[in-house]
Structure formats: structure tokens, C-alpha cells
Tab-separated table of C-alpha atoms in Angstrom:
chain	number	residue	atom	x	y	z
A	1	MET	CA	40.051	51.839	-59.787
A	2	MET	CA	38.801	53.448	-63.010
A	3	LEU	CA	37.292	51.538	-65.907
A	4	ASN	CA	38.856	52.105	-69.286
A	5	ASP	CA	36.940	53.953	-71.998
A	6	THR	CA	35.647	50.779	-73.618
A	7	GLN	CA	34.241	49.513	-70.339
A	8	ALA	CA	32.695	52.863	-69.499
A	9	ARG	CA	31.025	53.157	-72.890
A	10	SER	CA	29.590	49.629	-72.560
A	11	LEU	CA	27.475	50.773	-69.638
A	12	THR	CA	24.144	52.056	-70.848
A	13	ILE	CA	23.072	53.277	-67.398
A	14	GLN	CA	23.725	56.913	-66.532
A	15	GLN	CA	22.216	57.151	-63.056
A	16	ALA	CA	21.669	54.831	-60.101
A	17	VAL	CA	19.611	55.069	-56.909
A	18	VAL	CA	21.251	53.936	-53.660
A	19	TYR	CA	18.615	53.002	-51.068
A	20	ASP	CA	20.374	52.483	-47.721
A	21	SER	CA	19.793	53.621	-44.130
A	22	ASP	CA	23.551	53.371	-43.491
A	23	THR	CA	24.608	56.744	-44.882
A	24	GLY	CA	28.314	56.028	-44.448
A	25	ARG	CA	28.122	52.869	-46.511
A	26	ALA	CA	25.862	54.578	-49.055
A	27	GLU	CA	28.560	57.223	-49.609
A	28	LYS	CA	31.133	54.496	-50.290
A	29	VAL	CA	28.779	52.885	-52.792
A	30	ALA	CA	28.327	56.312	-54.384
A	31	GLU	CA	32.105	56.570	-54.811
A	32	VAL	CA	32.121	53.258	-56.711
A	33	LEU	CA	29.284	54.478	-58.920
A	34	ARG	CA	31.187	57.657	-59.728
A	35	GLU	CA	34.167	55.549	-60.813
A	36	LEU	CA	31.749	53.939	-63.255
A	37	SER	CA	30.763	57.416	-64.486
A	38	LEU	CA	27.314	56.974	-62.962
A	39	GLU	CA	25.522	59.649	-60.973
A	40	PRO	CA	24.368	58.365	-57.552
A	41	LEU	CA	21.082	59.382	-55.944
A	42	LEU	CA	21.116	58.551	-52.216
A	43	ILE	CA	17.837	57.698	-50.464
A	44	ASP	CA	17.547	56.635	-46.830
A	45	HIS	CA	13.786	56.621	-46.182
A	46	CYS	CA	10.874	54.593	-47.517
A	47	ALA	CA	8.731	57.712	-48.158
A	48	LEU	CA	11.496	59.200	-50.331
A	49	MET	CA	11.732	55.928	-52.211
A	50	ARG	CA	7.995	55.988	-52.962
A	51	ALA	CA	8.263	59.588	-54.170
A	52	MET	CA	11.179	58.696	-56.424
A	53	ILE	CA	9.238	55.813	-57.979
A	54	GLN	CA	6.327	58.113	-58.773
A	55	THR	CA	8.459	60.704	-60.585
A	56	PRO	CA	8.170	60.756	-64.395
A	57	ASN	CA	11.888	60.222	-64.983
A	58	ASN	CA	12.506	56.851	-63.431
A	59	PRO	CA	16.137	55.932	-62.675
A	60	PRO	CA	17.513	53.031	-64.679
A	61	ALA	CA	19.251	51.222	-61.758
A	62	LEU	CA	18.640	50.526	-58.061
A	63	LEU	CA	21.114	49.462	-55.370
A	64	VAL	CA	19.691	48.393	-51.995
A	65	GLY	CA	21.565	48.052	-48.713
A	66	ASP	CA	19.786	47.784	-45.355
A	67	VAL	CA	16.630	49.804	-44.810
A	68	ALA	CA	14.427	50.195	-41.747
A	69	ASP	CA	10.613	50.187	-41.512
A	70	CYS	CA	10.095	49.317	-45.161
A	71	ASP	CA	6.859	47.705	-46.355
A	72	TRP	CA	8.306	45.563	-49.130
A	73	VAL	CA	4.881	44.236	-50.122
A	74	GLU	CA	3.656	47.724	-51.011
A	75	LEU	CA	6.998	49.026	-52.268
A	76	GLY	CA	7.626	45.879	-54.280
A	77	ALA	CA	4.344	46.310	-56.146
A	78	ALA	CA	5.321	49.871	-57.067
A	79	LEU	CA	8.780	48.757	-58.178
A	80	ARG	CA	7.329	46.036	-60.409
A	81	GLU	CA	4.808	48.399	-61.992
A	82	GLN	CA	6.944	51.522	-62.431
A	83	LEU	CA	10.506	50.176	-62.580
A	84	SER	CA	9.895	46.820	-64.200
A	85	ASP	CA	12.958	46.825	-66.470
A	86	ILE	CA	15.771	48.180	-64.314
A	87	PRO	CA	18.456	45.958	-62.783
A	88	VAL	CA	18.516	45.735	-58.983
A	89	VAL	CA	21.601	45.083	-56.847
A	90	ALA	CA	21.288	43.928	-53.213
A	91	TYR	CA	24.447	44.440	-51.164
A	92	GLY	CA	23.081	44.515	-47.593
A	93	SER	CA	22.054	41.786	-45.163
A	94	ALA	CA	20.626	38.484	-46.342
A	95	SER	CA	17.258	39.198	-44.727
A	96	VAL	CA	16.770	42.453	-46.672
A	97	ALA	CA	17.995	40.804	-49.870
A	98	GLU	CA	15.457	38.000	-49.445
A	99	GLN	CA	12.651	40.524	-48.920
A	100	LEU	CA	13.763	42.382	-52.036
A	101	ILE	CA	13.861	39.161	-54.060
A	102	ALA	CA	10.364	38.267	-52.867
A	103	ALA	CA	9.148	41.762	-53.789
A	104	VAL	CA	10.527	42.110	-57.329
A	105	GLY	CA	11.549	38.575	-58.341
A	106	ALA	CA	14.885	36.780	-58.239
A	107	PRO	CA	15.820	37.210	-61.943
A	108	ARG	CA	16.071	40.998	-61.516
A	109	VAL	CA	18.169	40.964	-58.339
A	110	ARG	CA	21.943	40.592	-58.301
A	111	ARG	CA	23.447	39.981	-54.848
A	112	LEU	CA	26.894	41.450	-54.140
A	113	THR	CA	28.990	41.408	-50.977
A	114	PHE	CA	30.035	44.881	-49.838
A	115	PRO	CA	32.630	46.257	-50.400
A	116	PHE	CA	32.777	45.476	-54.104
A	117	LYS	CA	34.981	46.640	-56.971
A	118	PRO	CA	33.723	48.890	-59.779
A	119	ALA	CA	34.222	46.182	-62.392
A	120	VAL	CA	32.082	43.738	-60.393
A	121	LEU	CA	29.293	46.288	-59.988
A	122	GLY	CA	29.508	47.263	-63.644
A	123	THR	CA	29.033	43.638	-64.692
A	124	ALA	CA	26.007	43.307	-62.401
A	125	LEU	CA	24.382	46.394	-63.904
A	126	ARG	CA	24.929	45.174	-67.458
A	127	MET	CA	23.299	41.767	-66.884
A	128	PRO	CA	19.946	41.381	-68.611
A	129	ALA	CA	16.750	41.185	-66.632
A	130	GLN	CA	15.551	38.046	-68.378
A	131	ALA	CA	16.494	34.870	-66.559
A	132	THR	CA	18.578	32.358	-68.457
A	133	GLN	CA	18.142	28.612	-68.213
A	134	ALA	CA	21.348	28.483	-66.187
A	135	GLU	CA	19.811	30.841	-63.637
A	136	ILE	CA	16.736	28.658	-63.418
A	137	ASN	CA	18.939	25.641	-62.758
A	138	GLU	CA	20.696	27.569	-59.990
A	139	VAL	CA	17.522	28.243	-58.022
A	140	ALA	CA	18.187	27.923	-54.289
A	141	MET	CA	16.891	24.497	-53.303
A	142	PRO	CA	16.684	23.081	-49.765
A	143	THR	CA	20.201	22.365	-48.518
A	144	GLY	CA	21.334	18.764	-48.290
A	145	SER	CA	22.421	15.683	-50.201
A	146	SER	CA	20.338	13.057	-48.397
A	147	ALA	CA	17.912	10.887	-50.344
A	148	ALA	CA	14.968	12.684	-48.730
A	149	ILE	CA	16.152	16.133	-49.846
A	150	ARG	CA	17.042	14.868	-53.310
A	151	ASP	CA	13.452	13.653	-53.624
A	152	VAL	CA	12.149	17.070	-52.521
A	153	THR	CA	14.349	18.836	-55.076
A	154	ARG	CA	13.180	16.489	-57.819
A	155	LEU	CA	9.533	17.145	-56.973
A	156	ILE	CA	10.077	20.914	-56.919
A	157	ARG	CA	11.639	20.901	-60.377
A	158	GLN	CA	8.911	18.625	-61.744
A	159	VAL	CA	6.006	20.765	-60.557
A	160	ALA	CA	7.587	24.191	-61.114
A	161	ALA	CA	6.816	24.293	-64.835
A	162	HIS	CA	3.115	23.714	-64.206
A	163	ASP	CA	0.499	25.919	-62.544
A	164	SER	CA	-0.841	23.120	-60.341
A	165	SER	CA	-1.573	23.936	-56.712
A	166	VAL	CA	1.105	22.660	-54.337
A	167	LEU	CA	0.633	21.608	-50.712
A	168	ILE	CA	3.847	21.520	-48.669
A	169	LEU	CA	3.635	19.431	-45.521
A	170	GLY	CA	6.057	18.988	-42.653
A	171	GLU	CA	6.887	19.935	-39.109
A	172	SER	CA	7.544	23.528	-38.095
A	173	GLY	CA	11.016	24.677	-39.073
A	174	THR	CA	11.633	22.159	-41.870
A	175	GLY	CA	11.882	24.828	-44.585
A	176	LYS	CA	8.430	24.818	-46.147
A	177	GLU	CA	8.628	28.471	-47.255
A	178	LEU	CA	12.061	27.883	-48.777
A	179	ALA	CA	10.589	25.047	-50.840
A	180	ALA	CA	7.684	27.278	-51.900
A	181	ARG	CA	10.094	29.999	-53.045
A	182	ALA	CA	12.080	27.414	-54.987
A	183	VAL	CA	8.921	26.310	-56.820
A	184	HIS	CA	8.206	29.939	-57.733
A	185	GLU	CA	11.753	30.806	-58.801
A	186	ALA	CA	11.994	27.728	-61.024
A	187	SER	CA	8.616	28.451	-62.643
A	188	PRO	CA	7.591	30.655	-65.606
A	189	ARG	CA	6.118	33.043	-63.014
A	190	ARG	CA	9.558	33.809	-61.545
A	191	GLN	CA	9.572	37.382	-62.886
A	192	ARG	CA	6.333	38.142	-61.100
A	193	PRO	CA	5.943	38.556	-57.335
A	194	PHE	CA	6.124	35.877	-54.682
A	195	VAL	CA	3.791	36.985	-51.869
A	196	ALA	CA	3.642	35.104	-48.568
A	197	ILE	CA	1.061	35.358	-45.805
A	198	ASN	CA	0.846	33.411	-42.552
A	199	CYS	CA	-2.805	32.471	-42.139
A	200	GLY	CA	-2.276	31.528	-38.507
A	201	ALA	CA	-0.682	34.827	-37.507
A	202	ILE	CA	-3.535	37.100	-38.648
A	203	PRO	CA	-6.853	37.286	-36.730
A	204	ALA	CA	-9.710	35.628	-38.594
A	205	GLU	CA	-11.658	38.908	-38.840
A	206	LEU	CA	-8.722	40.618	-40.592
A	207	LEU	CA	-7.574	37.798	-42.845
A	208	GLU	CA	-10.242	38.467	-45.482
A	209	SER	CA	-9.057	42.063	-45.866
A	210	GLU	CA	-5.423	40.935	-46.024
A	211	LEU	CA	-6.167	38.436	-48.773
A	212	PHE	CA	-8.739	40.274	-50.866
A	213	GLY	CA	-8.211	43.949	-49.960
A	214	HIS	CA	-10.833	46.487	-48.874
A	215	GLU	CA	-12.457	49.722	-49.918
A	216	LYS	CA	-12.261	52.993	-48.017
A	217	GLY	CA	-14.770	53.063	-45.171
A	218	SER	CA	-15.650	49.376	-45.459
A	219	PHE	CA	-14.929	48.913	-41.753
A	220	THR	CA	-13.625	50.915	-38.805
A	221	GLY	CA	-10.056	51.936	-39.501
A	222	ALA	CA	-10.294	51.524	-43.286
A	223	ILE	CA	-9.220	55.093	-44.018
A	224	ALA	CA	-8.171	54.263	-47.580
A	225	ALA	CA	-8.678	51.564	-50.174
A	226	ARG	CA	-6.051	48.848	-50.080
A	227	LYS	CA	-5.067	45.995	-52.351
A	228	GLY	CA	-5.045	42.494	-50.926
A	229	ARG	CA	-2.399	39.827	-51.354
A	230	PHE	CA	-4.214	38.293	-54.322
A	231	GLU	CA	-3.971	41.571	-56.252
A	232	ILE	CA	-0.364	42.177	-55.206
A	233	ALA	CA	0.595	38.653	-56.325
A	234	GLU	CA	-1.129	39.015	-59.704
A	235	GLY	CA	0.723	36.949	-62.285
A	236	GLY	CA	2.945	35.422	-59.620
A	237	THR	CA	2.650	33.085	-56.654
A	238	LEU	CA	0.678	33.412	-53.426
A	239	PHE	CA	2.068	31.350	-50.545
A	240	LEU	CA	-0.533	30.557	-47.872
A	241	ASP	CA	1.496	29.437	-44.862
A	242	GLU	CA	-0.190	27.543	-42.018
A	243	ILE	CA	-3.326	27.004	-44.084
A	244	GLY	CA	-4.494	24.523	-41.452
A	245	ASP	CA	-5.113	27.412	-39.045
A	246	MET	CA	-7.549	29.192	-41.367
A	247	SER	CA	-11.107	29.557	-40.056
A	248	LEU	CA	-13.938	27.641	-41.735
A	249	PRO	CA	-15.694	30.788	-43.094
A	250	MET	CA	-12.435	31.897	-44.742
A	251	GLN	CA	-11.929	28.406	-46.145
A	252	VAL	CA	-15.240	28.752	-47.976
A	253	LYS	CA	-14.190	32.087	-49.523
A	254	LEU	CA	-10.788	30.770	-50.486
A	255	LEU	CA	-12.368	27.720	-52.109
A	256	ARG	CA	-14.481	30.005	-54.307
A	257	VAL	CA	-11.373	31.860	-55.478
A	258	LEU	CA	-9.620	28.593	-56.308
A	259	GLN	CA	-12.640	27.363	-58.248
A	260	GLU	CA	-13.662	30.538	-60.086
A	261	ARG	CA	-10.458	32.617	-59.998
A	262	VAL	CA	-12.575	35.579	-58.914
A	263	PHE	CA	-12.728	37.492	-55.618
A	264	GLU	CA	-14.233	40.680	-54.197
A	265	ARG	CA	-12.717	43.356	-52.013
A	266	VAL	CA	-14.275	43.876	-48.592
A	267	GLY	CA	-16.918	46.586	-49.058
A	268	ASN	CA	-17.224	46.098	-52.807
A	269	HIS	CA	-19.213	43.550	-54.780
A	270	THR	CA	-17.379	44.067	-58.061
A	271	PRO	CA	-15.683	40.792	-59.012
A	272	ILE	CA	-11.950	40.942	-59.654
A	273	ARG	CA	-10.345	38.217	-61.724
A	274	CYS	CA	-6.997	36.897	-60.544
A	275	ASN	CA	-4.169	34.931	-62.079
A	276	VAL	CA	-2.038	33.587	-59.273
A	277	ARG	CA	-0.519	30.251	-58.436
A	278	ILE	CA	-1.418	28.934	-54.990
A	279	ILE	CA	1.141	27.176	-52.801
A	280	ALA	CA	-0.089	26.250	-49.334
A	281	ALA	CA	1.758	24.815	-46.356
A	282	THR	CA	0.915	23.449	-42.940
A	283	HIS	CA	2.459	21.518	-40.087
A	284	ARG	CA	-0.917	19.988	-39.234
A	285	ASN	CA	-2.332	16.668	-40.387
A	286	LEU	CA	-5.151	17.979	-42.565
A	287	GLU	CA	-6.803	14.599	-42.914
A	288	GLU	CA	-7.174	14.490	-39.118
A	289	SER	CA	-8.488	18.068	-39.205
A	290	ILE	CA	-11.076	16.993	-41.782
A	291	ALA	CA	-12.181	14.179	-39.488
A	292	LYS	CA	-12.532	16.668	-36.617
A	293	GLY	CA	-14.528	19.062	-38.795
A	294	THR	CA	-11.991	21.916	-38.623
A	295	PHE	CA	-10.889	21.750	-42.268
A	296	ARG	CA	-13.008	21.413	-45.398
A	297	GLU	CA	-12.448	18.261	-47.397
A	298	ASP	CA	-13.205	19.976	-50.732
A	299	LEU	CA	-10.595	22.653	-50.036
A	300	PHE	CA	-8.066	19.977	-49.088
A	301	TYR	CA	-8.451	18.264	-52.459
A	302	ARG	CA	-8.193	21.622	-54.264
A	303	LEU	CA	-4.889	22.336	-52.513
A	304	ASN	CA	-3.478	18.821	-52.431
A	305	VAL	CA	-2.984	18.495	-56.178
A	306	PHE	CA	0.775	18.079	-55.792
A	307	PRO	CA	1.919	17.351	-52.213
A	308	ILE	CA	5.540	17.778	-51.119
A	309	GLU	CA	6.615	16.399	-47.734
A	310	MET	CA	9.496	18.247	-46.066
A	311	PRO	CA	11.488	15.752	-43.958
A	312	ALA	CA	12.352	16.439	-40.333
A	313	LEU	CA	16.034	17.157	-39.640
A	314	ARG	CA	16.358	14.138	-37.342
A	315	THR	CA	15.475	11.880	-40.304
A	316	ARG	CA	18.223	13.348	-42.520
A	317	ILE	CA	20.983	13.921	-40.026
A	318	GLU	CA	23.578	13.257	-42.752
A	319	ASP	CA	22.776	16.791	-44.014
A	320	LEU	CA	23.818	18.374	-40.713
A	321	ALA	CA	27.365	19.332	-41.700
A	322	MET	CA	26.196	20.858	-44.991
A	323	LEU	CA	23.472	22.838	-43.210
A	324	VAL	CA	25.979	24.125	-40.662
A	325	ARG	CA	28.220	25.388	-43.475
A	326	ASP	CA	25.249	27.013	-45.190
A	327	PHE	CA	24.142	28.855	-42.048
A	328	SER	CA	27.736	29.846	-41.318
A	329	GLU	CA	28.041	31.473	-44.743
A	330	ARG	CA	24.815	33.388	-44.121
A	331	ASN	CA	26.187	34.669	-40.825
A	332	VAL	CA	29.329	35.881	-42.545
A	333	ALA	CA	27.225	37.652	-45.169
A	334	GLU	CA	25.314	39.394	-42.383
A	335	GLY	CA	28.473	40.595	-40.640
A	336	ARG	CA	28.857	37.928	-37.962
A	337	SER	CA	31.731	35.516	-37.426
A	338	ARG	CA	32.124	32.266	-39.291
A	339	VAL	CA	31.192	29.155	-37.291
A	340	GLU	CA	33.435	26.096	-37.511
A	341	LEU	CA	32.440	23.069	-35.440
A	342	THR	CA	34.885	20.389	-34.387
A	343	ALA	CA	34.110	16.817	-35.374
A	344	ARG	CA	33.380	16.161	-31.687
A	345	ALA	CA	30.757	18.924	-31.608
A	346	LEU	CA	29.200	17.709	-34.874
A	347	LYS	CA	29.028	14.203	-33.466
A	348	VAL	CA	27.161	15.404	-30.383
A	349	LEU	CA	24.765	17.548	-32.449
A	350	SER	CA	24.050	14.618	-34.749
A	351	HIS	CA	22.375	12.872	-31.790
A	352	SER	CA	19.999	15.763	-31.032
A	353	PRO	CA	16.286	15.172	-31.789
A	354	TRP	CA	15.986	18.712	-33.274
A	355	PRO	CA	12.328	19.416	-32.446
A	356	GLY	CA	12.694	22.825	-34.118
A	357	ASN	CA	14.331	21.273	-37.191
A	358	VAL	CA	16.385	23.413	-39.595
A	359	ARG	CA	15.123	26.664	-38.052
A	360	GLU	CA	16.419	25.544	-34.648
A	361	LEU	CA	19.808	24.677	-36.158
A	362	GLY	CA	20.013	28.080	-37.844
A	363	ASN	CA	19.286	29.836	-34.556
A	364	LEU	CA	21.979	27.760	-32.820
A	365	ILE	CA	24.613	28.587	-35.445
A	366	GLU	CA	23.768	32.294	-35.208
A	367	ARG	CA	24.111	32.133	-31.418
A	368	LEU	CA	27.461	30.341	-31.669
A	369	SER	CA	28.738	32.912	-34.181
A	370	ILE	CA	28.208	35.547	-31.492
A	371	LEU	CA	29.444	33.547	-28.497
A	372	CYS	CA	32.495	31.933	-30.136
A	373	PRO	CA	33.910	34.407	-32.673
A	374	ASN	CA	37.003	33.502	-34.676
A	375	ARG	CA	37.618	30.071	-33.124
A	376	GLN	CA	36.444	26.502	-33.427
A	377	VAL	CA	33.350	25.496	-31.498
A	378	ASP	CA	33.846	22.390	-29.363
A	379	VAL	CA	31.448	20.296	-27.283
A	380	SER	CA	31.924	22.464	-24.195
A	381	ASP	CA	30.751	25.520	-26.164
A	382	LEU	CA	27.391	23.985	-27.017
A	383	PRO	CA	24.335	24.903	-24.912
A	384	LEU	CA	23.576	22.328	-22.209
A	385	LYS	CA	20.436	21.056	-23.950
A	386	TYR	CA	22.582	19.761	-26.830
A	387	ARG	CA	25.094	17.927	-24.612
A	388	PRO	CA	23.166	16.050	-21.922
A	389	ALA	CA	25.320	14.069	-19.514
A	390	ASP	CA	24.000	10.673	-20.544
A	391	LEU	CA	24.815	11.381	-24.203
A	392	LEU	CA	28.372	12.459	-23.386
A	393	ALA	CA	28.785	9.279	-21.347
A	394	GLU	CA	27.507	7.186	-24.216
A	395	LEU	CA	29.743	8.756	-26.873
A	396	ASP	CA	33.495	8.228	-26.836
A	397	LEU	CA	34.804	11.776	-27.201
A	398	SER	CA	38.307	11.166	-25.947
A	399	ALA	CA	39.725	10.395	-29.390
A	400	ASP	CA	40.658	13.031	-31.948
A	401	LEU	CA	37.755	12.597	-34.356
A	402	ALA	CA	38.272	13.579	-37.952
A	403	LEU	CA	35.347	11.815	-39.594
A	404	PRO	CA	32.619	13.699	-41.454
A	405	VAL	CA	29.404	13.904	-39.487
A	406	GLU	CA	27.467	11.680	-41.900
A	407	THR	CA	29.738	8.688	-41.107
A	408	LEU	CA	30.194	9.171	-37.378
A	409	GLU	CA	27.023	7.498	-36.196
A	410	SER	CA	27.191	4.480	-38.515
A	411	GLU	CA	30.900	3.912	-37.833
A	412	LEU	CA	30.354	4.078	-34.088
A	413	GLU	CA	27.641	1.436	-34.325
A	414	ALA	CA	29.845	-0.765	-36.500
A	415	GLU	CA	32.774	-0.542	-34.072
A	416	GLU	CA	30.586	-1.436	-31.122
A	417	ALA	CA	29.100	-4.420	-32.955
A	418	LEU	CA	32.609	-5.596	-33.879
A	419	ASP	CA	33.749	-5.305	-30.267
A	420	GLU	CA	30.815	-7.402	-29.101
A	421	ASP	CA	31.492	-10.078	-31.738
A	422	ARG	CA	35.131	-10.269	-30.681
A	423	GLU	CA	34.118	-10.629	-27.061
A	424	VAL	CA	31.755	-13.526	-27.786
A	425	MET	CA	34.377	-15.285	-29.942
A	426	SER	CA	36.897	-14.853	-27.139
A	427	MET	CA	34.518	-16.439	-24.656
A	428	LEU	CA	33.889	-19.398	-26.989
A	429	SER	CA	37.569	-20.015	-27.756
A	430	SER	CA	39.036	-19.494	-24.282
A	431	GLU	CA	39.876	-22.262	-21.875
A	432	PRO	CA	37.031	-23.153	-19.491
A	433	SER	CA	37.087	-21.255	-16.223
A	434	GLU	CA	35.444	-21.932	-12.936
A	435	LEU	CA	32.558	-19.756	-14.038
A	436	ALA	CA	31.973	-21.660	-17.256
A	437	VAL	CA	29.923	-24.813	-17.771
A	438	VAL	CA	32.452	-27.646	-18.180
A	439	GLN	CA	29.916	-30.253	-19.207
A	440	LEU	CA	26.495	-29.850	-20.688
A	441	PRO	CA	23.789	-30.954	-18.193
A	442	PRO	CA	21.633	-33.924	-19.267
A	443	ASP	CA	18.596	-31.681	-19.723
A	444	GLY	CA	20.558	-29.086	-21.673
A	445	ILE	CA	20.969	-25.415	-20.820
A	446	ASP	CA	19.682	-22.029	-21.979
A	447	LEU	CA	23.005	-20.760	-23.290
A	448	ARG	CA	21.732	-17.228	-23.851
A	449	ASP	CA	20.510	-16.859	-20.258
A	450	HIS	CA	23.666	-18.456	-18.890
A	451	LEU	CA	25.970	-16.098	-20.802
A	452	PHE	CA	23.716	-13.174	-19.857
A	453	THR	CA	24.158	-13.990	-16.160
A	454	ILE	CA	27.916	-14.468	-16.440
A	455	GLU	CA	28.351	-11.204	-18.367
A	456	ARG	CA	26.219	-9.223	-15.922
A	457	ASP	CA	28.061	-10.608	-12.893
A	458	LEU	CA	31.488	-9.867	-14.379
A	459	ILE	CA	30.463	-6.317	-15.231
A	460	GLN	CA	29.160	-5.830	-11.694
A	461	GLN	CA	32.455	-7.116	-10.258
A	462	ALA	CA	34.464	-4.809	-12.536
A	463	LEU	CA	32.375	-1.817	-11.495
A	464	SER	CA	32.805	-2.680	-7.824
A	465	ARG	CA	36.569	-3.022	-8.239
A	466	ALA	CA	36.694	0.278	-10.184
A	467	GLY	CA	34.668	2.122	-7.553
A	468	GLY	CA	31.786	2.685	-9.977
A	469	THR	CA	33.935	4.430	-12.606
A	470	VAL	CA	32.817	3.224	-16.017
A	471	ALA	CA	36.079	4.054	-17.790
A	472	HIS	CA	38.139	2.047	-15.267
A	473	ALA	CA	35.703	-0.861	-15.399
A	474	ALA	CA	35.914	-0.875	-19.196
A	475	ARG	CA	39.706	-1.213	-19.005
A	476	LEU	CA	39.403	-4.175	-16.613
A	477	LEU	CA	37.039	-5.896	-19.042
A	478	LYS	CA	39.152	-4.973	-22.096
A	479	LEU	CA	36.159	-3.181	-23.623
A	480	ARG	CA	35.645	0.173	-25.258
A	481	ARG	CA	33.958	2.592	-22.894
A	482	THR	CA	31.026	3.077	-25.292
A	483	THR	CA	30.556	-0.713	-25.532
A	484	LEU	CA	30.371	-0.984	-21.753
A	485	VAL	CA	27.861	1.854	-21.601
A	486	GLU	CA	25.633	-0.005	-24.062
A	487	LYS	CA	25.883	-3.173	-21.972
A	488	LEU	CA	24.984	-1.203	-18.838
A	489	ARG	CA	21.895	-0.009	-20.659
A	490	LYS	CA	21.061	-3.571	-21.676
A	491	PHE	CA	21.325	-4.773	-18.074
A	492	HIS	CA	19.472	-1.682	-16.707
A	493	MET	CA	22.570	-0.878	-14.641
A	494	LEU	CA	23.464	2.500	-16.182
A	495	ASN	CA	21.833	4.836	-13.676
A	496	GLU	CA	23.052	2.853	-10.698
A	497	ALA	CA	26.572	2.180	-11.894
A	498	ALA	CA	27.467	5.434	-13.626
A	499	ALA	CA	25.618	8.010	-11.544
A	500	SER	CA	28.817	9.748	-10.559
A	501	GLU	CA	29.889	10.135	-14.193
A	502	LEU	CA	26.550	11.020	-15.733
């Protein structure tokens, strides 16, 4: 497809760089660029990309696919300094696109799904670099519609406009880095870099160099001077993940930077002023760490200006279906199959404790996209850990469920409560039987205990007559199977009675 003359003249860009390790795909992108009357320059190696950035005649557009062995921290700094005004298009995997966004800032990056049409690419290249208010409002927030996530989103938007330090708390896998990125992208610093570092993944003796940089020869292996994360993040946001794992000596040095906004490179005593926003995160209880003497109280109060608590997935299970759709879309964008779960499978997953939280769910959806391509995923397709036998016995999965996952659990509980109420009313309104008390004894009776004994004995008789099969016993008692399972739990009869089924 060729653009008409008016469209072609509206493009002010004459050349574009295509940075992609997939040479076949890069050639197809080049064909689209030629249809836009743009000259493509294909690059497939990080060293060539660095050389291109350093040339006097910088290209006015950059398209990025998937690249291997690329240091986006270093390359991103060069892109921001030398190519600060050019539009950037990411058309590769989501992981590379996210690294690119972190390196140069979300307002400059336009994400397209390959293959794309010339008109779509032309529009992306004409879009201005400055973020509009609409773009700010469309910042990627944590996925979900639960009250807990709505509160998180509200807090992110409230604090984003200010430079206050933010401390994000929550279990591992709850999405603390995603929340930190959202704060940055919704802030006035969004056009500057977002730099993340995991304080728990870097040895204590190397963390100082990673944060503050070092001079050549300052220690063994320092063959050249290197900027630290504070310098790379200048003007933007520095995300200190797992701050609770930072050693006490490093906590002292970090506290000085937060107080004075000045640091020194390793091997150099010249102070360097910095202008970065600090967002920290941890899965640890820092107040307990303070009590144990492993975390400085003064640093805690410097970081804890604006705390945000990320809720565990098990406490917002109503977001499960939305999260599944979100992860499924990401898999499609990365070239894997779409994942569609049946209502039965969603119901089973909604009862999982999710110790790994949203990260664990994302890993599961990616696994299912590989194992179950182009078909619905049912309960039998789930890994065994997500469908334990006692849970399957407890849930009634024989019906064709069509309810959304957020209503399944509450509706199940309501149905079971209604069944129990009906049963009690039936007992009260029925004609007296030989098992019932015809007349009230002179000293009265504990009605609750009496009914408890009658109910337990009848259930035991039904199980004996049904040969221990819970489903058959439930039919004899005119109960739902799930209601009988709950009663077996109440009477501590579940393991004994339903061993063959569980």
C-alpha cells in the first residue's frame, strides 16, 4: 500500500533506523518504511547501535524489534542524551518494549503489533514526543477492579504529581515494580529515565559501585570509569527494589544521599549533585527489621513518606478473570497462543491461595498458552497443585457453569446456606418420626445437640447405604453434594467417609 502525495509530504522524517536481531522481520519493516518514502538503516547488534548514536548525523526515527545481549541501561542513557527528540516505535516482544520504555521514557515510545500497515506506522512517526494529558491518564495501572486495587490506583495518581519518596509494600509477586513504574509515568518526570535496581540481588560489596558509579582503577576489575544508577536516573526516578535486604553500611550512605542530594563515585571524593525521585519497595516488615536492628529507623522514615500497600492476590480474587485476560493478551503479543479458561477452571483457580501472587498467575497462564494452544483450558488441564482432590470434592463441577469468576464463590456460599435453611425448615414442619422427640422432657432438652446427633446419624446411615460414595449419599438425603461435603467437614467425617473419592 502506498500513501498518497499529501500523506507522504506530511511526514517530516526522511530516514529511520531498524534495530532488530531478526533480520527477516527487519527486512519486512524496511519494506514498509520504503512505502512511506523513508530510507531504512538496518542494525542487528548493540555495538553498531552505539556507533550509530555517536555519529554526527543522528537519524530522526528509531524502530526496535527484539535484540539480544543489549544493556538498555547504558544504551538508554545514550539514546536520551543524543537522540532525545526522535520518535521511537517498539514492535517486538513485550519484554523488550518494557525495557525500551524504561530506558527512554513511555511518552517517546509507540508500541505497534507486527505486521503493521504503512499508514499506521506513518501515524506513529508523526506523533509528538510530548505527552498529552490523555496519555498521562492512560498510564498502565495495576490490573483489577477490586476495591483494594482502586485504592492503589488512587494513591498512585495522588502522589505522582509530587516528588515525595514512595515506599511500596507487599508480598513478593504482587506487582510492586509495576506500581512504581505507574508513579513515574504519571509524574512530571515521565520523560526522564526510570531506573530499577534490586538491592537484594547484588552483593553488598558491589552495590555501592552500582548505585554511585566508580572511577577507573578504584578497585580490582574497574578497567574504566562507570556511571552509577543515580547518575543514569538523573532527572527521573530511581526504583530501589527489596530495600529491606540492603546492608547497614549501605543504608548509611543512601541516607546521606536522601538528606543532602549529593553522592560520590567509588574512588573519587568529588561530590556529585543528583536530582532523582526515590521509590523503594520491599516484601519485608521494616518495622520488625528495625526492632531486630537490621534496618535503620531514620532511613525508614525518609523512605516511608508516602506508603502504598500492594494487596495479595488471594485478598482480591475478584480480579482473577481480568488478570487472566491481561496475561493472555501479553502472551498473544509475544507470539504465544491465547489462553481461555472455562468457568469451571476459573472457579477452581479462585480457591487457590496464590503464594506467588500475580507473578505466579502470569507464569501459569504462560505455561497454559504453551500446553493448551488454540483451545479452552478446563480443570483437567490445570497443574495438580491447583486442583487438589479435596477441593474438587468440595466444589460442584458437574454443572455447566457460566458465571463470572467474581460471583462464583459468593453464589456457591449462598446456595449452600439456602439448602441448609430449607433442610432445617423441613425438619421443623415434618410429621414427628420415631427419631424425633414427641414430647419435651420435664427438664427440657438441648435442641442443638439433639439435632446435631440426629443429623450425624442419618448422614452416617446414608453413607453406609451408599457404600461410602458421597454423591449417592447426597441423593438419599436430598442434598446438594457440596452441602453434604460441608456437613462431613463439620462432623469431622470427611476423610473417613469420602476417602475413595478424594
